PDB file of C-alpha atoms in Angstrom:
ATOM      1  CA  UNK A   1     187.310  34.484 103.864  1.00 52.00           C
ATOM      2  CA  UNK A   2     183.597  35.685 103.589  1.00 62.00           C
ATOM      3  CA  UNK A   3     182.457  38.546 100.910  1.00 84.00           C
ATOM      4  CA  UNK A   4     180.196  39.660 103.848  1.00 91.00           C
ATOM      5  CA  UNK A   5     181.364  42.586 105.725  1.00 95.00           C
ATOM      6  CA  UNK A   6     180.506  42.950 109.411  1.00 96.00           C
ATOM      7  CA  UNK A   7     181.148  46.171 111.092  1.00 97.00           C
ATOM      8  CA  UNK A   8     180.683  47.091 114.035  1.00 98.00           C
ATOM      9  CA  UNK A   9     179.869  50.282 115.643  1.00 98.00           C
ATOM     10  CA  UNK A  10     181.743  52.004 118.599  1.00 97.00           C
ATOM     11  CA  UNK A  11     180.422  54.793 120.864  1.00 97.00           C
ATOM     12  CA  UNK A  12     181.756  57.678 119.225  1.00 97.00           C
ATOM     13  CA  UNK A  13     180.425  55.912 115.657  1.00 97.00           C
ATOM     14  CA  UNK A  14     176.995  56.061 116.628  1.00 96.00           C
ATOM     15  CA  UNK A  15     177.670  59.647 118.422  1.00 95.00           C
ATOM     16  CA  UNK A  16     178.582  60.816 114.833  1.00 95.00           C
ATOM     17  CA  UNK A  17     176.334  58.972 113.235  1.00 93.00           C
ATOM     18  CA  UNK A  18     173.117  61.224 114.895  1.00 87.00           C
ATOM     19  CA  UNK A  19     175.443  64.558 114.379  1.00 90.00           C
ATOM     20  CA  UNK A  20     175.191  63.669 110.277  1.00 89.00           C
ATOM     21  CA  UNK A  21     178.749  61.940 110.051  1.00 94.00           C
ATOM     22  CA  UNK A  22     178.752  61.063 106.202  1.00 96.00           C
ATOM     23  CA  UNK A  23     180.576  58.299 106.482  1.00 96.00           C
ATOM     24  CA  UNK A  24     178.342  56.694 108.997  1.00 95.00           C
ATOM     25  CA  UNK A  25     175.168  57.405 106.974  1.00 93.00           C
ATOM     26  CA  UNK A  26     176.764  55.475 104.257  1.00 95.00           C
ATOM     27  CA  UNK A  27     177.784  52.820 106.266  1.00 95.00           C
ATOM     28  CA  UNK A  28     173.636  52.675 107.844  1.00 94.00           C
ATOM     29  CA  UNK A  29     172.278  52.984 104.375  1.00 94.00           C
ATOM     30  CA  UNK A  30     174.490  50.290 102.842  1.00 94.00           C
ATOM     31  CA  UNK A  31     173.637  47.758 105.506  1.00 94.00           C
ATOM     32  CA  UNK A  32     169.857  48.666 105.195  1.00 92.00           C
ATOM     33  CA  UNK A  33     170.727  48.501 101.272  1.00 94.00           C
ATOM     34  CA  UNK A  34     173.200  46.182 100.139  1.00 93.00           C
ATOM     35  CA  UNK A  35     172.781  42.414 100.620  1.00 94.00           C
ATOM     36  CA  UNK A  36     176.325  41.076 102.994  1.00 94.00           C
ATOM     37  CA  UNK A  37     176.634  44.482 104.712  1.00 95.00           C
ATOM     38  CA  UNK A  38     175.817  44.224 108.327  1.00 95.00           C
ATOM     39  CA  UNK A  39     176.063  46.609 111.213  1.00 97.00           C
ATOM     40  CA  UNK A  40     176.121  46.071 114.697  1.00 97.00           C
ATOM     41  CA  UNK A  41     175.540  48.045 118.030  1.00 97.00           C
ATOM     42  CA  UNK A  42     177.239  46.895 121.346  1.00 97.00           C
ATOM     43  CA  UNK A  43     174.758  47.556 123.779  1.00 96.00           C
ATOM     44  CA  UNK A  44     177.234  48.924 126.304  1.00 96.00           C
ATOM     45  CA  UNK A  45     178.003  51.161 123.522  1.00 96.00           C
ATOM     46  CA  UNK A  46     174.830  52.258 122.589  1.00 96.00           C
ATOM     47  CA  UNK A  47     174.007  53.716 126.210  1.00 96.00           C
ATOM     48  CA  UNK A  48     177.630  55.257 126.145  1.00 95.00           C
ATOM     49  CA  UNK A  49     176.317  57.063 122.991  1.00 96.00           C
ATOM     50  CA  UNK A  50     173.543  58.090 123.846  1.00 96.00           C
ATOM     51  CA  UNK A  51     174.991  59.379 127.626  1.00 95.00           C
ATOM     52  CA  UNK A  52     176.950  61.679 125.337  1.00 93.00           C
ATOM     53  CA  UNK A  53     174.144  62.859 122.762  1.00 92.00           C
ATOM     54  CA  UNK A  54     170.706  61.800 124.406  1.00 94.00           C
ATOM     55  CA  UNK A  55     168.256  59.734 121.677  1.00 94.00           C
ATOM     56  CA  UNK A  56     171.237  58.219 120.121  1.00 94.00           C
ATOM     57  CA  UNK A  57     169.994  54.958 121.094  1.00 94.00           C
ATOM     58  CA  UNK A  58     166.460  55.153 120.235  1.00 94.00           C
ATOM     59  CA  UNK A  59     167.476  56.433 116.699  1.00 92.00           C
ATOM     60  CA  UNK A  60     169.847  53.789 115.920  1.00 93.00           C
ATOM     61  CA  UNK A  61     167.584  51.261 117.672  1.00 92.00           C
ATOM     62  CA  UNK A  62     164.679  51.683 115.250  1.00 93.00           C
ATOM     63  CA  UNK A  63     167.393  51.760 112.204  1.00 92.00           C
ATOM     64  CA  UNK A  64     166.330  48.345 110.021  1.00 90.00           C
ATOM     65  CA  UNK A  65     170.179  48.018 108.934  1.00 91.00           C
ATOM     66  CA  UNK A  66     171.328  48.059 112.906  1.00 96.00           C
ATOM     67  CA  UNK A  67     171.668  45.008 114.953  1.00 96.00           C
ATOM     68  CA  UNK A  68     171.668  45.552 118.881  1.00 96.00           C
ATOM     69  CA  UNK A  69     173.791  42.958 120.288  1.00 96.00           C
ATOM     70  CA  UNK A  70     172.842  42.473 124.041  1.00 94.00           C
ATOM     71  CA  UNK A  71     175.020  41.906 127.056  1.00 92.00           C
ATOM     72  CA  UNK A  72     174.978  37.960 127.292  1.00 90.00           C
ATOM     73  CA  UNK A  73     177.133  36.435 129.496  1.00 93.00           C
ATOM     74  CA  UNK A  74     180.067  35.922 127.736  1.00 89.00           C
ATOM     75  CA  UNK A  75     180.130  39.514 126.661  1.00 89.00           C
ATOM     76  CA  UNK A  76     179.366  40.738 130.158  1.00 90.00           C
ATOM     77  CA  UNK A  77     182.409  38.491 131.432  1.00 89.00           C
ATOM     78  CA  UNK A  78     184.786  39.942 128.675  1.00 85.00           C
ATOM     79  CA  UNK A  79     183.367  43.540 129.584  1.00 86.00           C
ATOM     80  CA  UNK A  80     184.011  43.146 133.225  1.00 85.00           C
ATOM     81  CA  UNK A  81     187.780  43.190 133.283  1.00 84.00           C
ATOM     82  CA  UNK A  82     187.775  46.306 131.458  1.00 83.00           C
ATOM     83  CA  UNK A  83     187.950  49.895 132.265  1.00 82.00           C
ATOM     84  CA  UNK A  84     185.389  51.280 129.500  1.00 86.00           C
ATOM     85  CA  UNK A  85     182.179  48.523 128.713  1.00 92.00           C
ATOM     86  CA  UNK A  86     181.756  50.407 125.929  1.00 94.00           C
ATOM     87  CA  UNK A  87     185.045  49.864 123.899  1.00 94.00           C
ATOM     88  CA  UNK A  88     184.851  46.695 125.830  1.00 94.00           C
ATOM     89  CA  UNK A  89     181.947  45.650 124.525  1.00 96.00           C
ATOM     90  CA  UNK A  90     182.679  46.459 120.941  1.00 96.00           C
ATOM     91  CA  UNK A  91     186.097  44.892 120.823  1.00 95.00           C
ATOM     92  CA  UNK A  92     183.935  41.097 121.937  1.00 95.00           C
ATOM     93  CA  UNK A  93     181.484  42.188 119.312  1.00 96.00           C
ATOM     94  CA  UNK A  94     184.404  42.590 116.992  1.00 97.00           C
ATOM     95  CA  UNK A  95     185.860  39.146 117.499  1.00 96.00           C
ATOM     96  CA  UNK A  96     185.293  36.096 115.535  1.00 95.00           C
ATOM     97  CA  UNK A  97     182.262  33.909 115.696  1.00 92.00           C
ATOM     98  CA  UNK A  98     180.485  30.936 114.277  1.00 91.00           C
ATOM     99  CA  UNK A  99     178.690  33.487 112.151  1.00 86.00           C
ATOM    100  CA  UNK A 100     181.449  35.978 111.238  1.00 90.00           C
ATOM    101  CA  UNK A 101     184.019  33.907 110.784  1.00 92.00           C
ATOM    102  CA  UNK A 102     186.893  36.780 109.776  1.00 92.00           C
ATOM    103  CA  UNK A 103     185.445  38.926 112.775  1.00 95.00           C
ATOM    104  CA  UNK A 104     184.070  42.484 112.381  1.00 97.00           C
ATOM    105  CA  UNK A 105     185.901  45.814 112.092  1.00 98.00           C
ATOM    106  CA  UNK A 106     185.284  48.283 114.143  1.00 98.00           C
ATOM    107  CA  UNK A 107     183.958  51.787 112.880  1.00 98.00           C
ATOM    108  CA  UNK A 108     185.017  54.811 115.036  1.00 98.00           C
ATOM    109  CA  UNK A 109     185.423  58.426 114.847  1.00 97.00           C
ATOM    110  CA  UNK A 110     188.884  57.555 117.753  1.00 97.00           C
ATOM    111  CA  UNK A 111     190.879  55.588 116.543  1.00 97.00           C
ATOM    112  CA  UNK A 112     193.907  56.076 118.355  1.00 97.00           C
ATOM    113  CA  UNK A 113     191.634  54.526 121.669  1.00 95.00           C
ATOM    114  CA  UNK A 114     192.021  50.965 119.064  1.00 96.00           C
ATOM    115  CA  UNK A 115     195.659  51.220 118.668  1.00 96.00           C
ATOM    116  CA  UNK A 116     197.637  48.193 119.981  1.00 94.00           C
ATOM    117  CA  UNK A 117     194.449  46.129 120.279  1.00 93.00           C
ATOM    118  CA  UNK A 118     193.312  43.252 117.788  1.00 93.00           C
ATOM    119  CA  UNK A 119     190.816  44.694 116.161  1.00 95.00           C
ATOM    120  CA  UNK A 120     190.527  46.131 112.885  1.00 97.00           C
ATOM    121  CA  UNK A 121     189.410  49.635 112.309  1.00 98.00           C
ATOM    122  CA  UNK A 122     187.566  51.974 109.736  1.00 97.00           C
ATOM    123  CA  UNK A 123     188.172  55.513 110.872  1.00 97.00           C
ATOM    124  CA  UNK A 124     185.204  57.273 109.879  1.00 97.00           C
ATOM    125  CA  UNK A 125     187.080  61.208 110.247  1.00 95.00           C
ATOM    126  CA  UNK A 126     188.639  60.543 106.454  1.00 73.00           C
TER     127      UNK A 126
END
């Protein structure tokens, strides 16, 4: 197991993030902050956030602690057989890779849309 911790952000994350969610400021400062803290922004959730609170995207876009992972085609496989590409989109990002071996968790102000999927989850309402 890695000490890194890779999270990554859903739609409704980065929604609360730009409506001053603390627990998604901390999460954005740590990873601009703290060496092995790394955030991540599906792009299929990104546009999904920012459909629902316009300049979402650009703010979180020019964040130096958020990475924008684009729609390559194995994500934009995985995303086609789903209803939402946004939740899609974050659950690939979520899954293990060469580089985060233990996968990501997934940071979300919904977490009952995660339940029964494999995916871990950091509910930022507490």
């Amino acid at each position: 197991m890695s000490d890194a911790l890779h999270i990554v952000l859903d739609d409704t994350a980065m929604a609360a993030a730009g409506q001053g969610n603390v627990l998604a400021s901390r999460l954005i400062h740590r990873a601009h902050a703290e060496p092995g803290w790394f955030l991540y922004a599906p792009a299929c959730a990104l546009v999904e956030a920012d459909r629902a609170r316009p300049g979402t995207a650009e703010h979180l876009a020019a964040l130096p602690g958020i990475t924008v992972l684009d729609l390559d085609l194995s994500a934009a496989l995985a995303v086609a057989q789903q209803e939402s590409w946004a939740a899609a989109h974050s659950q690939y990002a979520a899954q293990p890779t060469p580089d985060r071996p233990d996968g990501a968790v997934i940071a979300t102000t919904a977490p009952k849309r995660w339940e029964g999927e494999p995916v871990r989850v950091l509910d930022l309402n507490s």
